[in-house]
Coordinates of C-alpha atoms in Angstrom, one line a residue:
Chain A
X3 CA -30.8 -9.0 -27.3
X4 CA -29.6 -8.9 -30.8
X5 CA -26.5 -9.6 -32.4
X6 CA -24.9 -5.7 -33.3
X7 CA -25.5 -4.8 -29.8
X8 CA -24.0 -7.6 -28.7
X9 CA -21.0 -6.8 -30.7
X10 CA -20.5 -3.4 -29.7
X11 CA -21.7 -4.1 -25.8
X12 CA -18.5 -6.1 -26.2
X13 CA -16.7 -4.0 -27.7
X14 CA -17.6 -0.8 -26.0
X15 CA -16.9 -3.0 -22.1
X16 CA -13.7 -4.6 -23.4
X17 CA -11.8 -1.4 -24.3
X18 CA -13.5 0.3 -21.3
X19 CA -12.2 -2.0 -19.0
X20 CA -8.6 -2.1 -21.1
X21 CA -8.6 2.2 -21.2
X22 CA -8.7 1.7 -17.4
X23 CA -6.0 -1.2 -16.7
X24 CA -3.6 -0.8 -19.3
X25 CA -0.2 0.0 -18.2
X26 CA 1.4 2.4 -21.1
X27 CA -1.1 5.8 -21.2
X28 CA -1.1 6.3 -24.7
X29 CA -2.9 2.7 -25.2
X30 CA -5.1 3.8 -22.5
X31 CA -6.2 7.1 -24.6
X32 CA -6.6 4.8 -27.8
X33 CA -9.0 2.3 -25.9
X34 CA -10.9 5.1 -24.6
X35 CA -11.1 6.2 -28.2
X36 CA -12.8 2.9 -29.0
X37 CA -15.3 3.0 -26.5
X38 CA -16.1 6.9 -27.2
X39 CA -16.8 5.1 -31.1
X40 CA -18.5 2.1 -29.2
X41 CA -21.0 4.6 -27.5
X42 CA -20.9 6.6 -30.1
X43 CA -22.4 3.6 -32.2
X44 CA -24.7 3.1 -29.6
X45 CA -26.5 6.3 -30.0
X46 CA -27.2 6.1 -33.5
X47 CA -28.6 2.4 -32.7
X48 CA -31.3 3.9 -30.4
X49 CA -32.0 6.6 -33.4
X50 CA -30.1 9.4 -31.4
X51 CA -28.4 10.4 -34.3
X52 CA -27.5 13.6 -33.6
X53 CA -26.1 13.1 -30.2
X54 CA -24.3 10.0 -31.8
X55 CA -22.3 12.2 -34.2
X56 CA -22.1 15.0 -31.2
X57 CA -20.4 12.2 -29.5
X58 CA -18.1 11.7 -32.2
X59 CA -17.1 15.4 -32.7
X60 CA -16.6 16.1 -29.2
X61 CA -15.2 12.7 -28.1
X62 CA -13.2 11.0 -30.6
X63 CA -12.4 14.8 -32.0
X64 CA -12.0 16.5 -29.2
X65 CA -11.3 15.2 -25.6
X66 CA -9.7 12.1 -27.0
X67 CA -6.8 14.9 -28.7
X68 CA -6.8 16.4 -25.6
X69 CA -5.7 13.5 -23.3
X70 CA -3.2 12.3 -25.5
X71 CA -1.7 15.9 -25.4
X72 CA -2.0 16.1 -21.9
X73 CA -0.5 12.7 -21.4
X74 CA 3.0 13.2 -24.2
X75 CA 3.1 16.9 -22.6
X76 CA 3.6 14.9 -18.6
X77 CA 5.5 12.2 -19.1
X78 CA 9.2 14.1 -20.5
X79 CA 11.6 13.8 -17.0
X80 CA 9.8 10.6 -15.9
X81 CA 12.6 8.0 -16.4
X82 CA 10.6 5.5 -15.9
X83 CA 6.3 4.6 -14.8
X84 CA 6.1 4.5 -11.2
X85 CA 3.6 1.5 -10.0
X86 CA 0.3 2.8 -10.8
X87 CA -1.7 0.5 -9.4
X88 CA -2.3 1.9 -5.2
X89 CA -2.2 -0.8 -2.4
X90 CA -5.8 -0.2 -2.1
X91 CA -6.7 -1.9 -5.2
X92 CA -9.0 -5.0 -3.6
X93 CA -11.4 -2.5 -2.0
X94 CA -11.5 -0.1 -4.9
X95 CA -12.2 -2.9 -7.4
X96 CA -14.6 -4.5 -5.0
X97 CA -16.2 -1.4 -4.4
X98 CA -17.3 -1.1 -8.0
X99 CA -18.0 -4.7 -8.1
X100 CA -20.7 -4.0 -5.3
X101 CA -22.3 -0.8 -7.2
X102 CA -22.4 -3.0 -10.5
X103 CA -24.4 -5.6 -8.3
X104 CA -26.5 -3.1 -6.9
X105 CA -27.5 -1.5 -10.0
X106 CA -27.9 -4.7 -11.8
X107 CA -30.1 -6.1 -9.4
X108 CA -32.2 -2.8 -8.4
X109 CA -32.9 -2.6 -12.5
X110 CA -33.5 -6.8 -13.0
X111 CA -36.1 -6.6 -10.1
X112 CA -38.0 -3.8 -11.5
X113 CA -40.5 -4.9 -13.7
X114 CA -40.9 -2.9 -17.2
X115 CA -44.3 -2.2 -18.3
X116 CA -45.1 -2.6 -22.1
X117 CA -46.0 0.5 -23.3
X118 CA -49.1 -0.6 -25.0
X119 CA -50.7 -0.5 -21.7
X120 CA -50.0 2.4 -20.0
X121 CA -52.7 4.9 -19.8
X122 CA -52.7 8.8 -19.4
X123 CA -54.9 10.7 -17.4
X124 CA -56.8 13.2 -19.7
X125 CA -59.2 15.9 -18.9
X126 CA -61.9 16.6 -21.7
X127 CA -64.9 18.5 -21.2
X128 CA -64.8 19.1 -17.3
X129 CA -64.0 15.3 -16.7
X130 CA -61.0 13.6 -16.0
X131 CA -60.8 10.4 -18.6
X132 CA -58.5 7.8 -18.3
X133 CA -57.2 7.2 -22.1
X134 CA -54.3 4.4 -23.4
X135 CA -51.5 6.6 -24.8
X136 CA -50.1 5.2 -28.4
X137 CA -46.4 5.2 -28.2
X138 CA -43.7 6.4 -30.3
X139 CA -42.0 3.0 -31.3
X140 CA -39.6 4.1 -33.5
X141 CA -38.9 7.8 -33.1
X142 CA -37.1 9.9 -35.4
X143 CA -35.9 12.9 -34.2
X144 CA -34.7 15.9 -37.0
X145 CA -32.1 17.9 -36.2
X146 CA -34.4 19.7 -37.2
X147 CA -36.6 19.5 -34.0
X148 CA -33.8 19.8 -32.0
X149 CA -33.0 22.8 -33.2
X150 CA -36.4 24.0 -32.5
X151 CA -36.3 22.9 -29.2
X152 CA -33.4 24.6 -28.7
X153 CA -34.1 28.0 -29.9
X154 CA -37.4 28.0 -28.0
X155 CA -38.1 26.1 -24.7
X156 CA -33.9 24.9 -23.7
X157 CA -32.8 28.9 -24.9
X158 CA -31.4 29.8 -21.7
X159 CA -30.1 26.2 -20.6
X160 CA -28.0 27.1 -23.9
X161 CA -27.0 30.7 -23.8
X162 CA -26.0 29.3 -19.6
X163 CA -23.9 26.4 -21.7
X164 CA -22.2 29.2 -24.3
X165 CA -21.2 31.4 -21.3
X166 CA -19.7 28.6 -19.2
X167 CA -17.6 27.3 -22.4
X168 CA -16.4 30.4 -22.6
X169 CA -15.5 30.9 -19.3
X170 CA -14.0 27.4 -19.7
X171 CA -11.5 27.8 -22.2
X172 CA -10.3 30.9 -20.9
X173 CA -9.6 29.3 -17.5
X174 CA -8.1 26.5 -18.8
X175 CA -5.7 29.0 -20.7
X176 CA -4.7 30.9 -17.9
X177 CA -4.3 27.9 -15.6
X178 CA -1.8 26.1 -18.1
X179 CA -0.1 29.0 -18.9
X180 CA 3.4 29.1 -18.2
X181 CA 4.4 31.4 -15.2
X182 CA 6.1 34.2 -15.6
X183 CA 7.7 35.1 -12.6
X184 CA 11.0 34.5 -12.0
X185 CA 11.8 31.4 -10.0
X186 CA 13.9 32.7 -6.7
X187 CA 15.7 28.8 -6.2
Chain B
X11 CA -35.4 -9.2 -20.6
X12 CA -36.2 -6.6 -22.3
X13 CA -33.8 -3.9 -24.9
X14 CA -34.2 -1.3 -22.2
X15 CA -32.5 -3.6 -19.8
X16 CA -29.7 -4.5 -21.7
X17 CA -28.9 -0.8 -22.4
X18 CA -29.1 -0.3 -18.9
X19 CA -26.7 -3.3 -17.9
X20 CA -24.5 -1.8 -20.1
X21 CA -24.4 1.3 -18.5
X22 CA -24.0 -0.1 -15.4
X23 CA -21.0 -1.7 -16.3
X24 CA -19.5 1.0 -18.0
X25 CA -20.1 3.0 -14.8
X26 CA -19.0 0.6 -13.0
X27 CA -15.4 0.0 -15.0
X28 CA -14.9 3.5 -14.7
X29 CA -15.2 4.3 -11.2
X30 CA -12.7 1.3 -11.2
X31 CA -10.6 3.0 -12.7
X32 CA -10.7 6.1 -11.0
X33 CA -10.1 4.8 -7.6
X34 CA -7.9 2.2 -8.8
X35 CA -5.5 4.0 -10.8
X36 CA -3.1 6.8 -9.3
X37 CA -1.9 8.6 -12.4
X38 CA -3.6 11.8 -12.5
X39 CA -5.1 11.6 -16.3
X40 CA -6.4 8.6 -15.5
X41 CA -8.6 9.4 -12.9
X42 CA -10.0 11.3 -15.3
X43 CA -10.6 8.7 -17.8
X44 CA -12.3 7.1 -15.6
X45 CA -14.7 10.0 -14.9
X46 CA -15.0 10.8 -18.5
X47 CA -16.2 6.9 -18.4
X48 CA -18.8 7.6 -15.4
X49 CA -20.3 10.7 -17.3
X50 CA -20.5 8.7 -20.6
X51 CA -22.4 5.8 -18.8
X52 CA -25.3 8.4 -17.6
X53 CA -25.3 9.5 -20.9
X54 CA -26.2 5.9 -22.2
X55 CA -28.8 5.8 -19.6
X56 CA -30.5 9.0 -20.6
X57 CA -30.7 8.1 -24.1
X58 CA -31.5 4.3 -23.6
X59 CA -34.8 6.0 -21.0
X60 CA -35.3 8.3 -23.9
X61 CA -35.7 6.0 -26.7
X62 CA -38.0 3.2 -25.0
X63 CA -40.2 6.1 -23.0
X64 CA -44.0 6.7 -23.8
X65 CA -43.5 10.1 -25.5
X66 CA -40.0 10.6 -27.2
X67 CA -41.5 13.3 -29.5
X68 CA -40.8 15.4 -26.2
X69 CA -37.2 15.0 -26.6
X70 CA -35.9 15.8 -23.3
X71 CA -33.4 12.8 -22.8
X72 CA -31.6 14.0 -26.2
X73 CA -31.7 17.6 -24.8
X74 CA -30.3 16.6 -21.4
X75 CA -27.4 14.2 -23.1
X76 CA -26.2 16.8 -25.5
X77 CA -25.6 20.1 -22.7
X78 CA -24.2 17.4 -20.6
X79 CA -21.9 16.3 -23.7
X80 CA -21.1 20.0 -23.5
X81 CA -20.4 20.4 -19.8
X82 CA -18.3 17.2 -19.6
X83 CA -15.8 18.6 -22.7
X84 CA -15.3 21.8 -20.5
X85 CA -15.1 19.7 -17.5
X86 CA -12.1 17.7 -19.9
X87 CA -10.3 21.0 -21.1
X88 CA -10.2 22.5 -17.6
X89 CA -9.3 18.9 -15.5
X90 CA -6.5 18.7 -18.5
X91 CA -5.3 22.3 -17.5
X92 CA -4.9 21.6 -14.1
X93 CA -3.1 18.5 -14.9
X94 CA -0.5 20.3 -16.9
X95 CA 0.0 22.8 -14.1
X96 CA 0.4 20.0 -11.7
X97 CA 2.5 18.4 -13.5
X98 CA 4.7 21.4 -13.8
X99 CA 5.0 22.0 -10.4
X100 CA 5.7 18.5 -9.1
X101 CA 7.1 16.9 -11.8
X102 CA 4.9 14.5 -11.4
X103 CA 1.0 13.5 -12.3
X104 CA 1.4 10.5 -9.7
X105 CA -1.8 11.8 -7.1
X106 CA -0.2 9.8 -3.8
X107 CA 3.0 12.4 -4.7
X108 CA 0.6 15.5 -5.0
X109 CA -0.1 16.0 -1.3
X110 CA 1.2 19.2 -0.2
X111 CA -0.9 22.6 -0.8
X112 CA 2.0 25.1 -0.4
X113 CA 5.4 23.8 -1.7

């Protein structure tokens, strides 16, 4: 483990963990900004660079702005925070307590397999031939490539993604749209 | 222990934290936070598998993590709508007050 992801494991798990426990919202919405960053920061460490800025457009840009709207447009008659944390707080936390330890130790008992000696099964000539692959070790995906990839074999998982943003937005619209009627109280 | 694994620890935390959050905390946006949290840590995982598999020229991890950066930013907007609309009813975004369906 070296010493930048260290850093921003840290960083990325501390504001997590303040975004969820903090007691004022907007502080919440700023720590959950840091750990979009964090993540975001993440990506482009594993050479994701694309979805690394993605993340920052859509997170940081995008869903961060919207919470903090949502939360300054629900908070006007409130006089003051009700108790936000439920009496049921010992088995939720120790309900995520137990996935954490049962992910962690599902993951630390599997053993990884260097990549240098995994073989793929290859048929040349009639005969099946068992040949050692050569990994990738540092890949570098274009945007480029991902372009490609999406104009040809992921077209219709996009055109799917277009139609359901769009479908999206105009329900969200309509569903915080103010009512019209008149109210009869 | 290898890079993969620490990703992976990671992500496990960060899932972790956030379904913390969302069954811990009662305010409405919050719960969402803490899904928005949930989705993010998959993410992680996908692109963590991605980077450290055999054949990343195929690129299907990085495909996967960006329609699901797409679906989760609808799943935002629309959670954030009902919100509002909740909130406009009740008066409230507290989910223990939010138990009536007609009212």
């Amino acid at each position: 483990m070296n010493l930048p992801f260290a850093i921003l494991a840290g960083l990325t798990a501390g504001s997590a963990i303040a975004a969820v426990s903090l007691r004022n919202l907007v502080h919440c919405a700023l720590s959950l900004v840091v750990t979009f960053a964090g993540l975001a920061a993440l990506f482009l460490q594993l050479n994701a660079e694309f979805v690394g800025f993605a993340q920052i457009l859509v997170y940081v840009g995008a869903v961060a702005i919207l919470i903090v709207f949502a939360i300054l447009l629900t908070r006007g008659t409130e006089s003051q925070p009700p108790p936000s944390i439920a009496a049921a707080t010992p088995w939720a936390i120790s309900i995520a307590v137990a996935t954490f330890v049962m992910i962690a130790g599902a993951m630390l008992q599997t053993k990884a397999v260097p990549l240098a000696s995994m073989t793929a099964v290859v048929e040349i000539a009639g005969q099946k031939m068992e040949v050692p692959i050569r990994p990738v070790t540092n890949p570098k995906p274009t945007v480029k490539s991902i372009g490609d990839k999406l104009m040809t074999d992921y077209v219709l998982p996009l055109e799917v993604v277009g139609l359901l943003l769009t479908a999206a937005m105009i329900g969200a619209v309509i569903i915080a749209m103010q009512e019209r009627r008149p109210k009869s109280q | 222990m290898t890079p993969l694994h620490s990703y992976l620890l990671l992500s496990a935390a960060l899932f972790s934290i956030g379904l913390a959050g969302a069954l811990t905390r009662r305010n409405a946006i919050l719960v969402l936070i803490g899904i928005e949290l949930m989705l993010n840590a998959a993410n992680l995982n996908f692109i963590a598998f991605w980077r450290y598999s055999p054949n990343p020229e195929a690129l299907h991890g990085v495909m996967f993590v960006i329609f699901s950066i797409a679906i989760a930013a609808a799943e935002a907007a629309v959670g954030l709508a009902l919100i509002i609309a909740i909130y406009r009813h009740y008066k409230t975004t507290n989910l223990d007050q939010v138990d009536s369906m007609k009212g």
